Coordinates of C-alpha atoms in Angstrom, one line a residue:
Chain A
M1 CA 79.4 97.4 -38.5
E2 CA 80.2 94.9 -41.2
D3 CA 78.7 95.8 -44.5
K4 CA 77.6 92.6 -46.1
R5 CA 75.6 92.7 -49.3
P6 CA 72.2 91.1 -48.7
S7 CA 71.4 88.0 -50.7
I8 CA 68.2 89.6 -51.8
Y9 CA 66.9 93.1 -51.8
F10 CA 63.1 93.2 -51.2
R11 CA 60.7 95.7 -52.6
L12 CA 57.2 96.5 -51.5
D13 CA 54.5 97.8 -53.7
S14 CA 51.9 99.3 -51.5
R15 CA 49.5 99.9 -54.4
S16 CA 49.5 96.3 -55.7
G17 CA 46.8 95.2 -53.2
V18 CA 48.9 92.1 -52.6
A19 CA 49.6 91.5 -48.9
P20 CA 53.1 92.5 -48.0
Y21 CA 54.0 89.0 -46.6
R22 CA 52.9 87.5 -49.9
Q23 CA 55.1 90.0 -51.8
L24 CA 58.2 88.8 -49.9
V25 CA 57.3 85.1 -50.4
D26 CA 56.8 85.7 -54.1
Q27 CA 60.1 87.6 -54.5
V28 CA 62.0 84.8 -52.8
R29 CA 60.3 82.2 -55.0
H30 CA 61.1 84.2 -58.0
A31 CA 64.7 84.7 -57.1
V32 CA 65.1 81.0 -56.5
K33 CA 63.5 80.2 -59.9
L34 CA 65.9 82.6 -61.6
G35 CA 68.9 81.2 -59.7
Q36 CA 69.6 84.5 -57.9
L37 CA 69.1 82.5 -54.7
R38 CA 70.5 79.0 -54.4
G39 CA 70.4 76.2 -51.8
G40 CA 72.3 77.3 -48.7
D41 CA 72.0 81.0 -49.3
Q42 CA 71.1 83.0 -46.2
L43 CA 68.1 85.2 -46.3
P44 CA 68.6 88.7 -44.8
S45 CA 67.8 88.8 -41.0
V46 CA 64.5 90.2 -40.0
R47 CA 66.3 93.3 -38.8
D48 CA 68.0 93.7 -42.1
V49 CA 64.7 93.5 -44.0
V50 CA 63.2 96.1 -41.7
T51 CA 66.2 98.3 -42.7
Q52 CA 65.8 97.6 -46.4
V53 CA 62.1 98.3 -46.6
T54 CA 59.6 99.9 -44.2
I55 CA 57.8 96.8 -43.0
N56 CA 56.5 95.3 -39.8
P57 CA 59.0 92.7 -38.5
N58 CA 56.1 90.4 -37.7
T59 CA 55.3 90.3 -41.4
V60 CA 58.8 89.3 -42.3
H61 CA 58.7 86.5 -39.7
R62 CA 55.4 85.4 -41.2
A63 CA 56.8 85.4 -44.8
Y64 CA 59.9 83.3 -43.6
R65 CA 57.6 80.9 -41.8
E66 CA 55.6 80.5 -45.0
L67 CA 58.8 79.9 -47.0
E68 CA 59.7 77.2 -44.5
H69 CA 56.3 75.7 -44.8
L70 CA 56.7 75.6 -48.6
G71 CA 60.0 73.9 -48.2
I72 CA 61.9 76.7 -49.9
A73 CA 63.7 77.9 -46.8
E74 CA 64.7 76.5 -43.4
G75 CA 65.3 78.2 -40.1
R76 CA 68.5 77.3 -38.3
L77 CA 68.4 78.0 -34.7
G78 CA 70.5 81.0 -33.8
L79 CA 71.9 81.4 -37.3
G80 CA 69.0 82.6 -39.4
T81 CA 66.9 81.5 -42.3
F82 CA 68.5 79.7 -45.3
I83 CA 67.4 78.5 -48.7
T84 CA 67.0 74.7 -48.5
H85 CA 69.4 72.4 -50.3
D86 CA 66.6 70.1 -51.0
V87 CA 65.9 70.6 -54.6
D88 CA 63.0 68.2 -54.6
S89 CA 60.6 70.8 -53.3
L90 CA 61.6 73.1 -56.1
S91 CA 61.2 70.5 -58.8
R92 CA 57.5 71.3 -58.5
E93 CA 58.6 74.0 -60.9
S94 CA 58.3 71.4 -63.7
D95 CA 54.6 71.0 -62.8
H96 CA 54.4 74.8 -63.1
D97 CA 55.5 74.5 -66.7
V98 CA 52.6 72.1 -67.4
V99 CA 50.2 74.5 -65.7
E100 CA 51.6 77.5 -67.6
E101 CA 51.3 75.6 -70.9
S102 CA 47.7 74.7 -70.3
L103 CA 47.0 78.3 -69.2
K104 CA 48.4 79.6 -72.4
Q105 CA 46.1 77.2 -74.3
W106 CA 43.2 78.4 -72.3
I107 CA 44.0 82.1 -73.0
K108 CA 44.2 81.4 -76.7
L109 CA 40.8 79.7 -76.5
A110 CA 39.3 82.5 -74.5
R111 CA 40.6 85.2 -76.9
R112 CA 39.1 83.3 -79.8
S113 CA 35.7 83.2 -78.1
G114 CA 35.9 87.0 -77.6
L115 CA 36.8 87.4 -73.9
D116 CA 38.9 90.4 -73.1
E117 CA 41.6 90.5 -70.4
D118 CA 39.4 91.8 -67.7
Q119 CA 36.8 89.1 -68.4
M120 CA 39.4 86.4 -68.2
L121 CA 40.7 87.7 -64.9
T122 CA 37.2 88.0 -63.5
L123 CA 36.5 84.4 -64.5
L124 CA 39.7 83.2 -63.0
R125 CA 39.1 85.0 -59.8
Q126 CA 35.6 83.8 -59.6
F127 CA 36.7 80.1 -59.8
L128 CA 39.6 80.7 -57.4
H129 CA 37.3 82.0 -54.7
H130 CA 34.9 79.2 -54.8
N131 CA 35.4 76.5 -52.2
E132 CA 37.4 78.9 -50.2
Q133 CA 37.7 78.5 -46.5
V134 CA 37.4 81.2 -43.9
R135 CA 39.6 81.1 -40.8
S136 CA 37.3 80.1 -38.0
Chain B
M1 CA 52.2 89.5 -17.5
S2 CA 49.0 90.4 -19.3
E3 CA 48.6 89.0 -22.8
W4 CA 46.8 92.2 -23.8
V5 CA 48.5 95.5 -24.2
L6 CA 45.2 97.3 -24.1
Q7 CA 41.7 96.2 -22.9
A8 CA 38.8 98.5 -22.9
D9 CA 35.3 97.6 -21.7
S10 CA 32.4 99.9 -22.5
L11 CA 34.9 102.8 -22.4
S12 CA 33.3 106.2 -22.8
K13 CA 34.5 109.7 -22.6
R14 CA 32.3 112.8 -22.7
F15 CA 33.4 116.4 -23.0
G16 CA 30.5 118.6 -21.9
R17 CA 27.6 117.4 -23.9
K18 CA 29.6 115.8 -26.6
W19 CA 30.6 112.1 -26.5
A20 CA 34.2 111.8 -27.8
L21 CA 34.1 108.0 -27.3
R22 CA 31.2 105.8 -26.7
D23 CA 31.0 102.2 -25.5
C24 CA 34.3 101.0 -26.8
T25 CA 35.1 97.4 -26.1
V26 CA 38.4 96.2 -27.5
S27 CA 41.2 93.9 -26.7
I28 CA 44.5 94.3 -28.4
P29 CA 47.0 91.5 -28.1
Q30 CA 50.7 92.0 -27.3
G31 CA 53.4 92.4 -29.9
K32 CA 51.2 94.0 -32.6
V33 CA 51.6 97.2 -34.6
V34 CA 48.1 98.6 -34.4
A35 CA 46.7 101.2 -36.7
L36 CA 44.0 103.3 -35.3
V37 CA 42.0 104.8 -38.3
G38 CA 39.1 107.1 -38.5
P39 CA 37.9 110.5 -39.7
N40 CA 39.0 113.6 -37.8
G41 CA 36.9 113.9 -34.6
A42 CA 36.1 110.2 -34.5
G43 CA 37.8 109.8 -31.1
K44 CA 41.3 108.6 -32.0
S45 CA 43.2 111.0 -29.9
T46 CA 40.7 110.7 -27.0
L47 CA 41.3 106.9 -27.0
L48 CA 45.1 107.3 -27.1
R49 CA 45.1 109.9 -24.3
L50 CA 43.0 107.6 -22.1
A51 CA 45.4 104.8 -22.9
A52 CA 48.3 107.0 -21.8
G53 CA 46.6 107.9 -18.6
L54 CA 46.3 111.5 -19.5
S55 CA 42.6 111.6 -19.0
Q56 CA 40.0 109.7 -17.1
P57 CA 37.0 107.7 -18.6
T58 CA 33.5 109.1 -18.0
S59 CA 32.4 105.5 -17.8
G60 CA 33.7 102.1 -18.5
T61 CA 37.2 100.8 -17.9
I62 CA 40.6 100.7 -19.7
E63 CA 43.6 98.6 -18.8
V64 CA 47.0 99.1 -20.3
L65 CA 49.6 96.3 -19.8
G66 CA 47.2 95.0 -17.2
H67 CA 46.9 98.2 -15.2
D68 CA 44.5 101.2 -15.0
P69 CA 46.7 103.9 -16.7
H70 CA 45.1 106.8 -14.9
K71 CA 45.3 105.5 -11.4
S72 CA 48.6 103.8 -12.0
N73 CA 52.0 104.5 -10.5
E74 CA 55.0 105.8 -12.3
D75 CA 56.1 102.2 -12.9
L76 CA 53.5 101.7 -15.6
L77 CA 54.1 105.1 -17.2
R78 CA 57.7 104.2 -17.6
R79 CA 56.7 101.2 -19.6
I80 CA 54.7 103.4 -22.0
G81 CA 55.9 105.9 -24.5
Y82 CA 53.3 108.4 -25.6
L83 CA 53.8 110.9 -28.4
D84 CA 51.2 113.6 -28.7
Q85 CA 49.9 114.9 -32.1
E86 CA 51.5 118.3 -31.3
R87 CA 54.9 116.6 -30.7
P88 CA 55.7 118.9 -27.8
L89 CA 59.4 119.7 -27.4
Y90 CA 61.2 122.5 -25.6
R91 CA 61.9 124.7 -28.6
G92 CA 64.9 126.5 -27.1
F93 CA 66.7 123.3 -26.1
R94 CA 69.5 121.6 -27.9
V95 CA 69.0 117.9 -28.7
R96 CA 71.7 117.1 -26.2
E97 CA 69.7 119.0 -23.5
L98 CA 66.5 117.2 -24.4
F99 CA 68.2 113.9 -24.0
R100 CA 69.7 114.9 -20.6
F101 CA 66.2 115.8 -19.5
G102 CA 64.9 112.5 -20.8
A103 CA 67.6 110.6 -18.9
D104 CA 66.7 112.4 -15.7
A105 CA 63.0 111.7 -16.0
N106 CA 63.3 108.1 -17.1
P107 CA 65.4 105.5 -15.2
G108 CA 65.3 103.1 -18.2
W109 CA 66.7 105.7 -20.6
D110 CA 69.2 104.4 -23.1
M111 CA 71.5 107.3 -24.0
Q112 CA 73.6 105.3 -26.4
A113 CA 70.5 104.4 -28.4
A114 CA 69.3 108.0 -28.4
H115 CA 72.6 109.2 -29.8
L116 CA 72.6 106.4 -32.4
Y117 CA 69.0 107.3 -33.5
V118 CA 69.7 111.0 -34.2
D119 CA 73.0 110.1 -35.7
Q120 CA 71.3 107.8 -38.2
L121 CA 68.8 110.6 -39.0
G122 CA 71.6 113.1 -39.6
I123 CA 70.7 115.3 -36.7
S124 CA 73.5 116.7 -34.4
L125 CA 73.3 116.7 -30.6
N126 CA 74.1 120.4 -30.8
D127 CA 71.2 121.3 -33.0
R128 CA 68.5 123.5 -31.3
V129 CA 65.0 122.2 -31.6
N130 CA 63.7 125.4 -33.3
S131 CA 66.4 125.2 -35.9
L132 CA 65.2 121.7 -37.0
S133 CA 62.7 121.1 -39.8
G134 CA 59.3 119.9 -39.0
G135 CA 60.3 116.4 -40.1
Q136 CA 63.4 116.4 -37.9
Q137 CA 61.4 117.6 -34.9
A138 CA 59.0 114.7 -35.4
Q139 CA 62.0 112.4 -35.5
V140 CA 63.6 113.8 -32.4
A141 CA 60.2 113.6 -30.6
L142 CA 59.9 109.9 -31.6
T143 CA 63.5 109.3 -30.5
M144 CA 62.6 110.7 -27.1
C145 CA 59.9 108.0 -26.9
L146 CA 62.1 105.2 -28.2
A147 CA 65.0 105.9 -25.9
K148 CA 62.8 105.2 -22.9
K149 CA 62.7 101.6 -24.2
P150 CA 59.0 101.3 -23.5
E151 CA 57.0 98.1 -23.9
L152 CA 54.2 100.0 -25.5
L153 CA 54.4 103.0 -27.8
I154 CA 51.3 105.1 -28.2
L155 CA 51.7 107.5 -31.1
D156 CA 49.2 110.0 -32.2
E157 CA 49.7 110.6 -36.0
P158 CA 53.5 110.3 -35.7
A159 CA 54.1 110.7 -39.4
A160 CA 51.5 113.4 -40.2
A161 CA 52.7 116.3 -42.3
L162 CA 56.1 114.8 -43.0
D163 CA 57.8 114.8 -46.4
P164 CA 58.1 111.3 -47.9
V165 CA 61.7 110.7 -47.0
A166 CA 61.3 111.9 -43.4
R167 CA 58.2 109.8 -43.1
E168 CA 60.0 106.7 -44.4
D169 CA 63.0 107.3 -42.1
L170 CA 60.7 107.7 -39.1
L171 CA 58.6 104.6 -39.8
R172 CA 61.7 102.6 -40.4
L173 CA 63.2 103.7 -37.1
L174 CA 60.0 102.7 -35.5
M175 CA 59.9 99.2 -37.1
R176 CA 63.6 98.7 -36.1
Q177 CA 62.5 99.3 -32.5
V178 CA 59.7 96.8 -32.8
S179 CA 62.2 94.3 -34.3
D180 CA 64.9 94.9 -31.6
N181 CA 62.8 95.3 -28.5
G182 CA 59.6 93.6 -29.4
S183 CA 57.7 96.7 -28.4
S184 CA 54.0 96.9 -29.2
V185 CA 52.8 100.0 -31.0
I186 CA 49.4 101.7 -31.3
L187 CA 49.5 104.5 -33.8
S188 CA 46.8 106.7 -35.3
T189 CA 47.1 107.5 -39.0
H190 CA 45.2 108.8 -42.0
A191 CA 47.6 107.2 -44.5
L192 CA 46.1 103.9 -45.6
S193 CA 49.3 102.8 -47.2
D194 CA 51.1 102.9 -43.8
V195 CA 48.4 100.5 -42.5
E196 CA 49.1 98.0 -45.2
S197 CA 52.9 98.1 -44.9
I198 CA 53.6 98.4 -41.2
C199 CA 50.5 97.4 -39.2
D200 CA 49.2 93.9 -38.5
Y201 CA 46.2 94.9 -36.4
L202 CA 43.5 97.4 -37.3
V203 CA 41.0 99.4 -35.2
I204 CA 38.5 101.6 -37.1
L205 CA 36.8 104.3 -35.1
S206 CA 33.8 106.0 -36.5
H207 CA 31.6 108.5 -34.8
S208 CA 33.1 107.8 -31.4
R209 CA 32.5 104.1 -31.7
I210 CA 34.6 101.0 -32.7
A211 CA 33.5 100.0 -36.2
L212 CA 36.0 97.2 -36.7
C213 CA 38.8 95.7 -34.7
D214 CA 40.8 92.7 -35.8
D215 CA 43.9 91.2 -37.3
V216 CA 44.7 92.7 -40.7
D217 CA 45.0 89.3 -42.4
F218 CA 41.7 88.2 -40.9
I219 CA 40.0 91.3 -42.0
V220 CA 41.1 90.8 -45.6
E221 CA 40.2 87.1 -45.5
S222 CA 36.7 87.7 -44.1
H223 CA 35.5 90.3 -46.6
R224 CA 34.5 89.9 -50.2
F225 CA 32.9 91.9 -53.0
L226 CA 29.8 90.2 -54.3
S227 CA 28.6 91.4 -57.7
D228 CA 25.5 90.7 -59.6
P229 CA 25.7 92.4 -63.0
T230 CA 22.0 92.1 -63.6
S231 CA 20.6 92.4 -60.0
S232 CA 18.7 89.1 -60.5
N233 CA 19.7 87.7 -57.1
S234 CA 17.2 88.3 -54.5
R235 CA 19.1 86.7 -51.7
L236 CA 22.6 87.1 -50.2
P237 CA 24.6 84.0 -49.5
D238 CA 24.3 82.7 -45.9
G239 CA 26.5 84.1 -43.2
T240 CA 27.2 87.4 -45.0
T241 CA 26.5 91.0 -43.8
I242 CA 26.5 93.9 -46.1
M243 CA 29.0 96.7 -45.2
D244 CA 28.8 98.8 -48.3
T245 CA 26.8 98.7 -51.6
R246 CA 27.5 100.3 -55.0
I247 CA 24.8 100.3 -57.6
S248 CA 25.7 100.7 -61.2
G249 CA 23.3 100.7 -64.2
R250 CA 21.6 97.4 -63.8
G251 CA 24.2 95.8 -61.5
V252 CA 24.9 95.8 -57.9
T253 CA 28.1 95.2 -55.9
H254 CA 28.1 94.6 -52.1
L255 CA 31.1 94.6 -49.9
V256 CA 30.2 91.9 -47.4
K257 CA 31.7 90.5 -44.2
M258 CA 31.4 86.8 -44.2
D259 CA 31.2 84.5 -41.2
L260 CA 31.0 81.4 -43.3
P261 CA 32.6 80.4 -46.6
I262 CA 30.5 81.5 -49.5
V263 CA 29.2 78.5 -51.5
D264 CA 26.5 80.2 -53.4
D265 CA 27.7 80.5 -57.0
S266 CA 25.1 82.9 -58.3
W267 CA 27.3 85.8 -57.2
Q268 CA 30.5 86.9 -58.7
I269 CA 33.1 87.0 -55.9
S270 CA 36.2 89.0 -55.8
E271 CA 38.7 89.9 -53.1
P272 CA 38.9 93.5 -51.9
T273 CA 42.1 95.2 -50.9
L274 CA 42.6 96.4 -47.4
D275 CA 42.2 100.0 -48.5
E276 CA 38.8 99.2 -50.1
I277 CA 37.6 97.6 -46.9
I278 CA 38.7 100.5 -44.7
L279 CA 37.1 103.0 -47.0
A280 CA 33.8 101.1 -47.0
Y281 CA 33.8 101.1 -43.2
L282 CA 34.6 104.8 -43.1
R283 CA 31.8 105.6 -45.6
Q284 CA 29.4 103.5 -43.7
G285 CA 30.2 105.4 -40.6
V286 CA 29.4 108.6 -42.3
R287 CA 26.0 107.4 -43.3
N288 CA 25.2 105.8 -39.9
G289 CA 26.3 109.0 -38.2
L290 CA 23.8 111.0 -40.3
L291 CA 21.1 108.6 -39.5
D292 CA 21.9 108.7 -35.8
H293 CA 21.7 112.4 -35.9
V294 CA 18.3 112.6 -37.6
E295 CA 16.5 109.7 -36.1
T296 CA 17.6 109.4 -32.5
P297 CA 18.6 112.8 -31.1
V298 CA 17.3 111.7 -27.7
N299 CA 20.0 109.0 -27.4
T300 CA 22.8 111.5 -27.9
R301 CA 21.9 113.1 -24.6
V302 CA 22.7 110.9 -21.6
L303 CA 22.0 111.5 -18.0
P304 CA 25.1 112.9 -16.2

């Protein structure tokens, strides 16, 4: 068996309460942002991920599909899943910076008006979950 | 080919005067890793034994891979791998002899795969079963199931009482099988963390009945905590059903199942974890079970 080092080593935190597929998606996004994964890099095969961490292969498929949907990765028939060369989809990161900056401002404001961390999180969650759709 | 690995309709099983399983109606799609969760005595093993064709329903029907498992021919049984809670193995046999026995009994037996599995687990073919640790015995028992190359694996607490490393190895072996062969799996477990990491379908049994049965993602999406810190709300949002309630000081928090998106903004909404949902259902089962017992003793006796 050839021993190739995986382009990314996934971790699963079963206590985080974050769905496992979401954890994989986030880890790839993070690695792309940090430059650990670059355009053209191959993601480990589903089988390899199942060997890295104890996870349902369906979950890995689902995470990879989500990455494709986000334009971060692309499936190539019979070859595997690769990080896209298309940097455009990732330039959304610049929008991220704007969002992060305004969030920092908001946190400052919230602190000044006496909200603690939990209260801020509660507020944020509350607004996130409005207008939410349920799968029919 | 049936799109369901398991379909039960009003499935019931009684032992003497006690109902082990009552009125279970479930359909489990193909290609899932299903967690069967519930307190001891809820009927998990009964359901799994019925699915494996080892016992016969008192009433109702069950179909596995499109056939009645009890009446079915050997052909169906070859397509199913069943592992009992007791993990029965011939204690005096060497692993090699177990495998030879497995090959004789199962035409689809993959000896190469069987050797590879134990090799990965650091178990020698010359080891005798009774010289292996509990964890290794569980692994060998699972290997026996996997080497049959079944379409459906039915595993009764496969990882119970294993140390963390043995448990991880066993579950990983199982997931690799799912990845390589596309097998469906139904396994019972008490470890909620396993449900989150390896299962994508959940069945909760409580007091011999199905309390919840659905896709894990959908279960998480369709439940919410609703809190009201001052208990000033008199009404729940439309389309919600309370599954569990916690009352604190002045406030109240409900875990609700929602059939519609919640638009009412007088409640604080937060997303529960899968663990929290499972625990709420199990707790609710305990309460309902007590009520059943007190209020409707007549219903627990049914004509023969």
